[in-house]
mmCIF file of C-alpha atoms and ligand atoms in Angstrom:
data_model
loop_
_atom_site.group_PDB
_atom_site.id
_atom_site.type_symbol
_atom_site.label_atom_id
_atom_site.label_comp_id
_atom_site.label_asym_id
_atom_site.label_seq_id
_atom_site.Cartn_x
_atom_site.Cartn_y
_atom_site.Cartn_z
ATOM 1 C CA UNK E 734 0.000 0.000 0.000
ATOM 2 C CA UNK E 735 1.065 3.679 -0.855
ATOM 3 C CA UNK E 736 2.610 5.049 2.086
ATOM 4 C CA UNK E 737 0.455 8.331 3.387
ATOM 5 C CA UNK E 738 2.407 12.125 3.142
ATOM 6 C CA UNK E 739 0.915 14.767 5.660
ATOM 7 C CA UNK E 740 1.827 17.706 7.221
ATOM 8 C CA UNK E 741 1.551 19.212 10.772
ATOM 9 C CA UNK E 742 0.965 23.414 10.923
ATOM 10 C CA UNK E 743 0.164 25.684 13.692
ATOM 11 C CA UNK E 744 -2.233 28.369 14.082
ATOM 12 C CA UNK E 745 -0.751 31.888 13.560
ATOM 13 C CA UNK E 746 -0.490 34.015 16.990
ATOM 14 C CA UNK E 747 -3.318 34.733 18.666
ATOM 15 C CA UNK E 748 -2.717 38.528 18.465
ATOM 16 C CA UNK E 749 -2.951 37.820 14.231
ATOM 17 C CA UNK E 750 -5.397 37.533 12.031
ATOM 18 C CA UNK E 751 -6.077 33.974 11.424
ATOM 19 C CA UNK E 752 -6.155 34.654 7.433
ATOM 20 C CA UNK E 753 -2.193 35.381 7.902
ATOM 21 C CA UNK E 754 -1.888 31.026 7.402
ATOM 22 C CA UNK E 755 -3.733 31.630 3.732
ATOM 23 C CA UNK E 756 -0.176 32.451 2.317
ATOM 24 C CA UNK E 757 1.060 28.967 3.936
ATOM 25 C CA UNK E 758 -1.956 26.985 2.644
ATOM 26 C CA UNK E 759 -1.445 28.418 -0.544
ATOM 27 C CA UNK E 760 1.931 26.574 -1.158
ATOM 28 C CA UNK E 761 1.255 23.264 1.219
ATOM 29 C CA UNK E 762 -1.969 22.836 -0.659
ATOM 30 C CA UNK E 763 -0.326 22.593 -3.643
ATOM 31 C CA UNK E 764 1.582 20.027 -2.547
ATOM 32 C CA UNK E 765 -1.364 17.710 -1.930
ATOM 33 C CA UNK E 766 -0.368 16.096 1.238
ATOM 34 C CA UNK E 767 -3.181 13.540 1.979
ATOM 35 C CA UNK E 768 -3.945 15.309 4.728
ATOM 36 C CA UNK E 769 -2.685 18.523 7.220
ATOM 37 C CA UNK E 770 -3.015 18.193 10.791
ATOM 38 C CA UNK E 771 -3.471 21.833 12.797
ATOM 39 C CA UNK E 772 -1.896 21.792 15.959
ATOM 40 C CA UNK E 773 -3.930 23.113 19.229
ATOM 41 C CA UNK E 774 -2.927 24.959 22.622
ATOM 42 C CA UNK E 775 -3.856 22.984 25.911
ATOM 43 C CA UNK E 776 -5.181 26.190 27.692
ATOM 44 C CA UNK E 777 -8.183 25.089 27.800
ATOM 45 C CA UNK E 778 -11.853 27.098 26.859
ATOM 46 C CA UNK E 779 -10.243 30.212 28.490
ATOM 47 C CA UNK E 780 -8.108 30.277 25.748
ATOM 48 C CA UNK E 781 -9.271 30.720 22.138
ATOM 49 C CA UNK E 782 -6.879 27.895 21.201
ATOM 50 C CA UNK E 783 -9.662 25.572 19.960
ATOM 51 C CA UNK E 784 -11.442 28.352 17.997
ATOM 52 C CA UNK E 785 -8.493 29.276 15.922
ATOM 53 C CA UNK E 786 -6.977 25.628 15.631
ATOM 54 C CA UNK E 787 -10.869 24.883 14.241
ATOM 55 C CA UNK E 788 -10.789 27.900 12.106
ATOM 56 C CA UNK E 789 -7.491 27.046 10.313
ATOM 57 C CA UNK E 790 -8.521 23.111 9.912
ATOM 58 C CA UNK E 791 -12.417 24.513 8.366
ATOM 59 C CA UNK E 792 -10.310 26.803 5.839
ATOM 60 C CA UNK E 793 -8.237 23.505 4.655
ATOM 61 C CA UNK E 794 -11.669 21.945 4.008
ATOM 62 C CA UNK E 795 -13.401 24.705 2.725
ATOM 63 C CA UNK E 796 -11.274 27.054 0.953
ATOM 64 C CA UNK E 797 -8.727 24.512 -0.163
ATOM 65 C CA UNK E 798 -10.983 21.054 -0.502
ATOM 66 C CA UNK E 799 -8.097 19.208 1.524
ATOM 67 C CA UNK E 800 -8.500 17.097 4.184
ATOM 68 C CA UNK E 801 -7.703 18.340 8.020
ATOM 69 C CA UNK E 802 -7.210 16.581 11.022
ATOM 70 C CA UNK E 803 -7.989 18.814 14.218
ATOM 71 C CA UNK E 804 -5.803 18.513 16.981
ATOM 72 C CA UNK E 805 -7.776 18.400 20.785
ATOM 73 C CA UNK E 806 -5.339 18.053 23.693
ATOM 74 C CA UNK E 807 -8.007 17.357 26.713
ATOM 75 C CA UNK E 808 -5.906 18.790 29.734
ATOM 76 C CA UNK E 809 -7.549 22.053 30.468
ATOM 77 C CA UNK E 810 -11.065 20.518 28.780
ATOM 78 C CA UNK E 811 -14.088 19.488 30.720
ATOM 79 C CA UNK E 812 -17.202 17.327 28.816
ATOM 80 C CA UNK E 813 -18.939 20.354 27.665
ATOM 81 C CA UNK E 814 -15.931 22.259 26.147
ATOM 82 C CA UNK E 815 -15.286 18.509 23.972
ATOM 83 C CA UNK E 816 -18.835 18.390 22.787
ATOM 84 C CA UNK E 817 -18.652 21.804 21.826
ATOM 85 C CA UNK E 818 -15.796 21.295 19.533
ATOM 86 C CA UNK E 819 -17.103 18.020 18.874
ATOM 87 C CA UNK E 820 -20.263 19.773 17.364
ATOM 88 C CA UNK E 821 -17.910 22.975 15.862
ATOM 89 C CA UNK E 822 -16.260 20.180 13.540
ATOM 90 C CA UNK E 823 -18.966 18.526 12.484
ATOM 91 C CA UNK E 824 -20.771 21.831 11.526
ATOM 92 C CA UNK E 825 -17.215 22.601 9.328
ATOM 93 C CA UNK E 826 -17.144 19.215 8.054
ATOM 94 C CA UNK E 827 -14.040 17.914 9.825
ATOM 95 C CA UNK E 828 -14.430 14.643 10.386
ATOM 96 C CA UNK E 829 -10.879 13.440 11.715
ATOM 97 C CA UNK E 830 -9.344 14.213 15.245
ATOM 98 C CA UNK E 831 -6.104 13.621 16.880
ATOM 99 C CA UNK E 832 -7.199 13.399 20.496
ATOM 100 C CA UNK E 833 -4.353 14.037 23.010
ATOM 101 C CA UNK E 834 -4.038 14.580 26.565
ATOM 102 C CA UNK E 835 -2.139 17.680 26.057
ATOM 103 C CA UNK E 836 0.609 19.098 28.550
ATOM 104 C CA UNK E 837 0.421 20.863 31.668
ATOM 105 C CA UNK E 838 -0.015 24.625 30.943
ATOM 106 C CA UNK E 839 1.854 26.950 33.934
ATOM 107 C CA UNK E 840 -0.393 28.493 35.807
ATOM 108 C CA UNK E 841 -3.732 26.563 34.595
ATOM 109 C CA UNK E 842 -5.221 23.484 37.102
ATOM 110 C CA UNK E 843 -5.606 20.635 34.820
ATOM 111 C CA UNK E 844 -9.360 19.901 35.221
ATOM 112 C CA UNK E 845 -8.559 16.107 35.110
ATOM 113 C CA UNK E 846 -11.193 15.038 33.597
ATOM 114 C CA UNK E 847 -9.550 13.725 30.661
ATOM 115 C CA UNK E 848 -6.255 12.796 32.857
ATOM 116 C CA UNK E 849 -4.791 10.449 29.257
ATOM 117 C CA UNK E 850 -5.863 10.753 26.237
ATOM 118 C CA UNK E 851 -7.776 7.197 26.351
ATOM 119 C CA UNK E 852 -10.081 8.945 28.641
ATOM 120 C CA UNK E 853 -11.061 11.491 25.879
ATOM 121 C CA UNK E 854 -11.135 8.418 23.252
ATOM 122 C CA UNK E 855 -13.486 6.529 24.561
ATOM 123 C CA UNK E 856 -15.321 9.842 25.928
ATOM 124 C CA UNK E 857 -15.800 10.748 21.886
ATOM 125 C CA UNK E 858 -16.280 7.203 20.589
ATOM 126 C CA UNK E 859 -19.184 7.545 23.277
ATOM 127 C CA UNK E 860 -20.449 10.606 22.685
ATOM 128 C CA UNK E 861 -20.249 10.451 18.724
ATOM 129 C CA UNK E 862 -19.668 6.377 17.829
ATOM 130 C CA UNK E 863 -17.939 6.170 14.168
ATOM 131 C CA UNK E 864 -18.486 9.665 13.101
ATOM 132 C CA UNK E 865 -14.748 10.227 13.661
ATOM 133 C CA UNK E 866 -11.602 9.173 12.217
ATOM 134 C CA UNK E 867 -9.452 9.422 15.545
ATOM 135 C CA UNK E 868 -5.748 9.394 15.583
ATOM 136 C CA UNK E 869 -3.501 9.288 18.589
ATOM 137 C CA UNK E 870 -0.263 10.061 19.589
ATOM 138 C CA UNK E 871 2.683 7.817 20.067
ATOM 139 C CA UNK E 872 6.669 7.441 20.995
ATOM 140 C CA UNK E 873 9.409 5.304 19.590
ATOM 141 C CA UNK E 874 11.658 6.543 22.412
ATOM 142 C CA UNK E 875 8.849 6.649 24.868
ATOM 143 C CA UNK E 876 7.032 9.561 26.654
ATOM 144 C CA UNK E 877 9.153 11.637 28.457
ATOM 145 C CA UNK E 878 6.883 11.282 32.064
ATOM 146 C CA UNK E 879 7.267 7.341 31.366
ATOM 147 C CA UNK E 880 9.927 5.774 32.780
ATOM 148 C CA UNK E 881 9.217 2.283 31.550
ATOM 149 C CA UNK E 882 9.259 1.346 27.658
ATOM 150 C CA UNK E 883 7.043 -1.785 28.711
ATOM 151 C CA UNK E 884 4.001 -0.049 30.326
ATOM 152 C CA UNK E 885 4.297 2.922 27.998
ATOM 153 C CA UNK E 886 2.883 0.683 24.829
ATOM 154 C CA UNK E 887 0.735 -1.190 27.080
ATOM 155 C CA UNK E 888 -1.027 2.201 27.617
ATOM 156 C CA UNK E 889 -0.467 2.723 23.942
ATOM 157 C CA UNK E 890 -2.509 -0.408 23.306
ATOM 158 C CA UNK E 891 -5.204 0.983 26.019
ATOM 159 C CA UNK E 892 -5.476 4.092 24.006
ATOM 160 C CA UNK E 893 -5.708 2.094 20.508
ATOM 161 C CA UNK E 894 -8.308 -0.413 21.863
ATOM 162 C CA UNK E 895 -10.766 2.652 22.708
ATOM 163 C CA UNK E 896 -10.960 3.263 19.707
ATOM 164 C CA UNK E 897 -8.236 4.433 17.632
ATOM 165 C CA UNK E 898 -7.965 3.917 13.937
ATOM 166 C CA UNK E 899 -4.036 5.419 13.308
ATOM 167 C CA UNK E 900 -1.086 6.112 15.648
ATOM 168 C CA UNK E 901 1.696 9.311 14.542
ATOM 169 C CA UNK E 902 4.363 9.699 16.614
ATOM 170 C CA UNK E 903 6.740 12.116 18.118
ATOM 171 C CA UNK E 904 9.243 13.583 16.502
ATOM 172 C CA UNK E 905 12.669 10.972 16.104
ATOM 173 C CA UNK E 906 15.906 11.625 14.590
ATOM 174 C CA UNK E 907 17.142 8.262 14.435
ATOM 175 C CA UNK E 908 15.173 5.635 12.660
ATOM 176 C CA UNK E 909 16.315 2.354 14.710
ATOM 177 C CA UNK E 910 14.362 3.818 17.659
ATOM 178 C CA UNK E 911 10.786 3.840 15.446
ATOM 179 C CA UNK E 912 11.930 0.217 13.328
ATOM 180 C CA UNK E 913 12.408 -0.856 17.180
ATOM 181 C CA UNK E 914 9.163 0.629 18.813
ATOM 182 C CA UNK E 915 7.390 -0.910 15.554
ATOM 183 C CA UNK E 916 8.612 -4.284 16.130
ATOM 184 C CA UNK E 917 7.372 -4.027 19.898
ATOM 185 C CA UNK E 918 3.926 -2.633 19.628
ATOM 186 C CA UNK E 919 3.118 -5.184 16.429
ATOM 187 C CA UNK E 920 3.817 -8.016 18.864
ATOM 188 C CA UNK E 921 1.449 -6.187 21.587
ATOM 189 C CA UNK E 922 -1.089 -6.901 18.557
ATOM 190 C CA UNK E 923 -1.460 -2.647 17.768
ATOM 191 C CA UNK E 924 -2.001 -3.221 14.165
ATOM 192 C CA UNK E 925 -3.704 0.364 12.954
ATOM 193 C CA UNK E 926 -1.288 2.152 10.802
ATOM 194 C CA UNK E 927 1.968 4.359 11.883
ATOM 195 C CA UNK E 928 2.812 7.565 10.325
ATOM 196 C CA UNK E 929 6.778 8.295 11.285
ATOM 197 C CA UNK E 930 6.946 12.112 12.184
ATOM 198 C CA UNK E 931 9.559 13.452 10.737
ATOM 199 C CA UNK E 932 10.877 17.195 11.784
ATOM 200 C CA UNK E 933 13.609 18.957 8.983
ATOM 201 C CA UNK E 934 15.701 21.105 11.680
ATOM 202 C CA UNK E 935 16.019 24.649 10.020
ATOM 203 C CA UNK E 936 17.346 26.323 13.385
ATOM 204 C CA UNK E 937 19.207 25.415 16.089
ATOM 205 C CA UNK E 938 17.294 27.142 18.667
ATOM 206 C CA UNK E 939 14.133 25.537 17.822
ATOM 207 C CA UNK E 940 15.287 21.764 17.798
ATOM 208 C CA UNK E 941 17.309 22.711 21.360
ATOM 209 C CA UNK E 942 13.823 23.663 22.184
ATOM 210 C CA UNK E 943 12.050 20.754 20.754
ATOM 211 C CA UNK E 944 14.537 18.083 22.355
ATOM 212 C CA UNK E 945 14.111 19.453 25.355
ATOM 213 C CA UNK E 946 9.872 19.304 25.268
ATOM 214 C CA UNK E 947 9.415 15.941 23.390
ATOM 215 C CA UNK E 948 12.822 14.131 24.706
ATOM 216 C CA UNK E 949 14.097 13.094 21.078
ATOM 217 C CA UNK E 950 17.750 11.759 21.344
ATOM 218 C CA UNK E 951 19.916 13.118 18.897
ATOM 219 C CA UNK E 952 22.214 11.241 17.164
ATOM 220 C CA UNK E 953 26.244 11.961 16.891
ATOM 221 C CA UNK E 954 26.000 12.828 13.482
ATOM 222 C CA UNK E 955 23.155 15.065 13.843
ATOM 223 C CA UNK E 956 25.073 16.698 16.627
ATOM 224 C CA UNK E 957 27.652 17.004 13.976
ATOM 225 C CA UNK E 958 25.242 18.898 11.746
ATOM 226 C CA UNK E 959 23.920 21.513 14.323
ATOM 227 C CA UNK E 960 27.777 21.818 15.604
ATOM 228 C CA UNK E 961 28.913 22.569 11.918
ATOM 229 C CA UNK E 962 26.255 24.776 10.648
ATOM 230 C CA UNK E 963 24.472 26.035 13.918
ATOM 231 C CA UNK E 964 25.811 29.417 13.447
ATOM 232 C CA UNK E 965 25.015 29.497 9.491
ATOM 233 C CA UNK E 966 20.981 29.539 8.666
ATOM 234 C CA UNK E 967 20.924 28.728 4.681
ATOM 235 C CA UNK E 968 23.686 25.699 5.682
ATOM 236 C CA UNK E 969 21.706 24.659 8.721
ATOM 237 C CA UNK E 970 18.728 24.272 6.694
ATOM 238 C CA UNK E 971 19.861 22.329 4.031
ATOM 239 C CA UNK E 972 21.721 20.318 6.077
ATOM 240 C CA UNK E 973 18.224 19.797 8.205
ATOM 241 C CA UNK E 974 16.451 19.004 4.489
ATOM 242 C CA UNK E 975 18.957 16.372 3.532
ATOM 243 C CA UNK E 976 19.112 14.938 6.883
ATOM 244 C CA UNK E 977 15.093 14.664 7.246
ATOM 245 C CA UNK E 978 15.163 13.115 3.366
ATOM 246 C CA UNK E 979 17.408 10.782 4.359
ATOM 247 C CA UNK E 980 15.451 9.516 7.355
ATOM 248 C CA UNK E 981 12.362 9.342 5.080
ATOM 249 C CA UNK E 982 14.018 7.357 1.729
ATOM 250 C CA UNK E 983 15.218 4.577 4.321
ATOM 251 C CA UNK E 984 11.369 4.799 5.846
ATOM 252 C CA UNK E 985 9.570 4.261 2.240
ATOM 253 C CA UNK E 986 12.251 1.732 1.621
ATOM 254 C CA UNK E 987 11.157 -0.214 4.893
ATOM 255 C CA UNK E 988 7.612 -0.273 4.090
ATOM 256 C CA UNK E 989 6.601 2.532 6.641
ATOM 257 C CA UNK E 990 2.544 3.386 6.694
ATOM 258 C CA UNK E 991 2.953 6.983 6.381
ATOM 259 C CA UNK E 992 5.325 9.901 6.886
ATOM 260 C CA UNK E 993 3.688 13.464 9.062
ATOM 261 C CA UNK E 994 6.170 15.931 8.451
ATOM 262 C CA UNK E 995 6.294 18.639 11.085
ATOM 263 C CA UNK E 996 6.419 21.644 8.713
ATOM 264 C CA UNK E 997 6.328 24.621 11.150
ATOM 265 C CA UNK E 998 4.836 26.345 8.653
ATOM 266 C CA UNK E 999 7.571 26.439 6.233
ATOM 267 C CA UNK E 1000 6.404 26.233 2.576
ATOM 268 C CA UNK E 1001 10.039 25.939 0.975
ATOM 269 C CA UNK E 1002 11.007 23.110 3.274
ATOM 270 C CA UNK E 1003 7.794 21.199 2.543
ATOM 271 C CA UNK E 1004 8.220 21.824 -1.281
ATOM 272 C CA UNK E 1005 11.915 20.546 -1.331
ATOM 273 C CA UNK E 1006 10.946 16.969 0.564
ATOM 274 C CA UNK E 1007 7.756 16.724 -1.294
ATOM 275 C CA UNK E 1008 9.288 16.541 -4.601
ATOM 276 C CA UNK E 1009 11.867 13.856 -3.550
ATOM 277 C CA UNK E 1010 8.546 11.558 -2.026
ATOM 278 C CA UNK E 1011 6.724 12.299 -4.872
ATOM 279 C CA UNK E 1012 9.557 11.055 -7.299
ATOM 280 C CA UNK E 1013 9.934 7.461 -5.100
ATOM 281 C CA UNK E 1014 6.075 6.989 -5.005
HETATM 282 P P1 FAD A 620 -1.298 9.959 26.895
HETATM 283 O O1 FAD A 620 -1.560 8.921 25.882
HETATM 284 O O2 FAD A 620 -2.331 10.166 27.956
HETATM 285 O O3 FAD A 620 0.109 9.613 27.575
HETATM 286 C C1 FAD A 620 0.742 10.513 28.474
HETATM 287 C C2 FAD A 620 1.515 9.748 29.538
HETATM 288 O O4 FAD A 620 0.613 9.048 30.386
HETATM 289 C C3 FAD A 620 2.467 8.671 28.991
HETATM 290 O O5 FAD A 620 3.615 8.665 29.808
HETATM 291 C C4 FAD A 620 1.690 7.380 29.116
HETATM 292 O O6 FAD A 620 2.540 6.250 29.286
HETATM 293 C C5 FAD A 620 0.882 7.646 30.378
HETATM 294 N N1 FAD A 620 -0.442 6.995 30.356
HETATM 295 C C6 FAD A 620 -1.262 6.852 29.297
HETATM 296 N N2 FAD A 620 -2.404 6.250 29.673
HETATM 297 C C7 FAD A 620 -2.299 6.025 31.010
HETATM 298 C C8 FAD A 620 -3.162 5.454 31.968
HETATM 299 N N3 FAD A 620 -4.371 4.967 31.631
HETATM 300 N N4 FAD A 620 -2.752 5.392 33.277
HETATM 301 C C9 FAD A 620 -1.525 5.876 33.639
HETATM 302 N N5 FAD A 620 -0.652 6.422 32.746
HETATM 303 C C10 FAD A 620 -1.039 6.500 31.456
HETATM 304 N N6 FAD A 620 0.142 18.835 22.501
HETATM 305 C C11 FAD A 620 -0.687 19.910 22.461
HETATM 306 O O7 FAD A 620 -0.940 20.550 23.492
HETATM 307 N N7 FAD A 620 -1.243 20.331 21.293
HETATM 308 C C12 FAD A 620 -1.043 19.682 20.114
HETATM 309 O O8 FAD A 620 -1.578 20.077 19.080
HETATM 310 C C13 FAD A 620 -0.188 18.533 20.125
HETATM 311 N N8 FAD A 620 0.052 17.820 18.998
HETATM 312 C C14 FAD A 620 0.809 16.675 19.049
HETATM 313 C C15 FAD A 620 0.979 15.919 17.881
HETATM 314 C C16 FAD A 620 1.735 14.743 17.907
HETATM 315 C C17 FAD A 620 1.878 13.928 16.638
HETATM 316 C C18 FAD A 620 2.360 14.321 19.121
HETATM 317 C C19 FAD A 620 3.200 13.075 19.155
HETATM 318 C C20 FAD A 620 2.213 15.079 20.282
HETATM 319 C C21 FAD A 620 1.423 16.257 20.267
HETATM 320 N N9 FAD A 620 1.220 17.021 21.415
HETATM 321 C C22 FAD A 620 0.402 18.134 21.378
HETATM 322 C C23 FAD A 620 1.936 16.705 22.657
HETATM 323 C C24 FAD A 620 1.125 15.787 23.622
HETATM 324 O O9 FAD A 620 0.000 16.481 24.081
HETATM 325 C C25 FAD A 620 2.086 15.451 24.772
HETATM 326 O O10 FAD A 620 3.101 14.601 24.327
HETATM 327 C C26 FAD A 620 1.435 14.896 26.032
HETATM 328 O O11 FAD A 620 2.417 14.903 27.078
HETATM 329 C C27 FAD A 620 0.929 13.479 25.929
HETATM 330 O O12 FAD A 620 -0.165 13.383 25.158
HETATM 331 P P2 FAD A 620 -0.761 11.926 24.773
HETATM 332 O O13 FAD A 620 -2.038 12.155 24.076
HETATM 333 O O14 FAD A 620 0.253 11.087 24.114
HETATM 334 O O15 FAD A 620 -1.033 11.387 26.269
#
């Protein structure tokens, strides 16, 4: 089967317009991932994170006719805030979901009543039966709060059970840790299909910042690459491009379900490793 290409975006600032992300759906569009996913703060319904993440996913649909999956991290949420975006979604015609638990915001009290993301699975399968396609989240190098690779994927298989029809996981810079994590969770009997997320590194500052969230190891020779061309953008981010490329040409060529490129937004970047998936396809 022909391995899936999508992309993950973010909502532009919530002191912007929300048309400023036209100009990045103009280009990723064009690229016709199969689907984009739009990330979604965890602040919870004081927030407006849901509204925008719902208004950016609605314009892929509507202005764009591509499909959008609609991230809802549950932390902050109580029943009534889900149903409401539940309903919002529907009403836009977004019919997939990538329910997370979401991470502890400073200075918000988790409401708990989502306390892991199977709680909010089975809460929507529940509340709303097939209507959605529902994605979850995984890790090849396990979550960072888990200490134990074991009982991580045996929640993993939790969460799938309630109801999950595909897994994409954290970012990863080496590829044994995902061939690994696959080998593991297919003899747990998790059989829905894995997209590999896949992050190009264009700056130094941000992967720093993204190790240090989501716990990725980095590989010597990736350290090589950020030691090397740190200090020079246009290097760095080819560098980042040809790494990424060559993490997803030895993915295809292992048979892997999908690839979810974590974009941040960047139109060039997408365009470059599009072309070279599009020409192995
Ligand atoms: P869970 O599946 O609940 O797992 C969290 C931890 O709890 C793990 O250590 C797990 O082992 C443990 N656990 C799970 N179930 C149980 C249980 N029943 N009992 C005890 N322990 C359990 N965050 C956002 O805020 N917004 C986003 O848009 C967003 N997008 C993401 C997209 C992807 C592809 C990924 C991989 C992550 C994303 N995140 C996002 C980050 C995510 O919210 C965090 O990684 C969060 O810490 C965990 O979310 P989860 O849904 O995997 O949680």
């Amino acid at each position: 089967m022909k391995a899936k290409f999508s992309f993950e975006i973010f909502p532009p600032k919530k002191d912007m317009p929300v048309e400023v992300i036209y100009k990045t759906l103009d280009g990723l569009t064009d690229l016709n991932p199969d689907f984009i996913s739009v990330t979604c703060g965890a602040g919870g319904s004081s927030s407006n994170a849901s509204e925008r993440m719902i208004e950016v996913a609605a314009a892929i649909k509507e202005k764009y006719q591509k499909k959008s999956v609609a991230h809802i991290p549950a932390i902050n949420l109580d029943k009534g805030d889900v149903e409401k975006i539940l309903s919002q979604l529907e009403l836009r015609g977004i019919d997939e979901i990538l329910a997370l638990r979401g991470d502890k915001v400073p200075g918000v009290e988790p409401k708990n009543i989502f306390p892991h993301a199977v709680d909010l699975i089975s809460f929507i399968r529940e509340k709303t039966d097939k209507k959605f396609k529902i994605y979850a989240a995984c890790y090849p190098e396990g979550h960072t709060e888990s200490t134990d690779f074991d009982a991580d994927i045996n929640f993993l298989k939790a969460k799938v059970d309630a109801g999950v029809d595909g897994l994409i996981t954290q970012l990863f810079f080496d590829n044994d840790h995902f061939y690994y994590f696959i080998e593991k969770i297919r003899a747990l009997g998790i059989n829905v299909p894995v997209e590999a997320g896949i992050m190009p590194v264009t700056k130094k500052k941000q992967i720093e910042r993204m190790v240090n969230i989501c716990g990725a190891s980095l590989p010597v020779k990736f350290r090589k690459i950020l030691d090397r061309y740190g200090d020079n953008a246009d290097a760095l981010q080819e560098a980042g491009i040809v790494y990424a490329l060559n993490q997803i040409v030895d993915l295809l060529a292992h048979g892997v379900d999908g690839i979810h490129l974590y974009v941040m937004n960047n139109v060039y970047v997408a365009r470059r490793i599009s072309e070279v998936v599009k020409s192995l396809a």
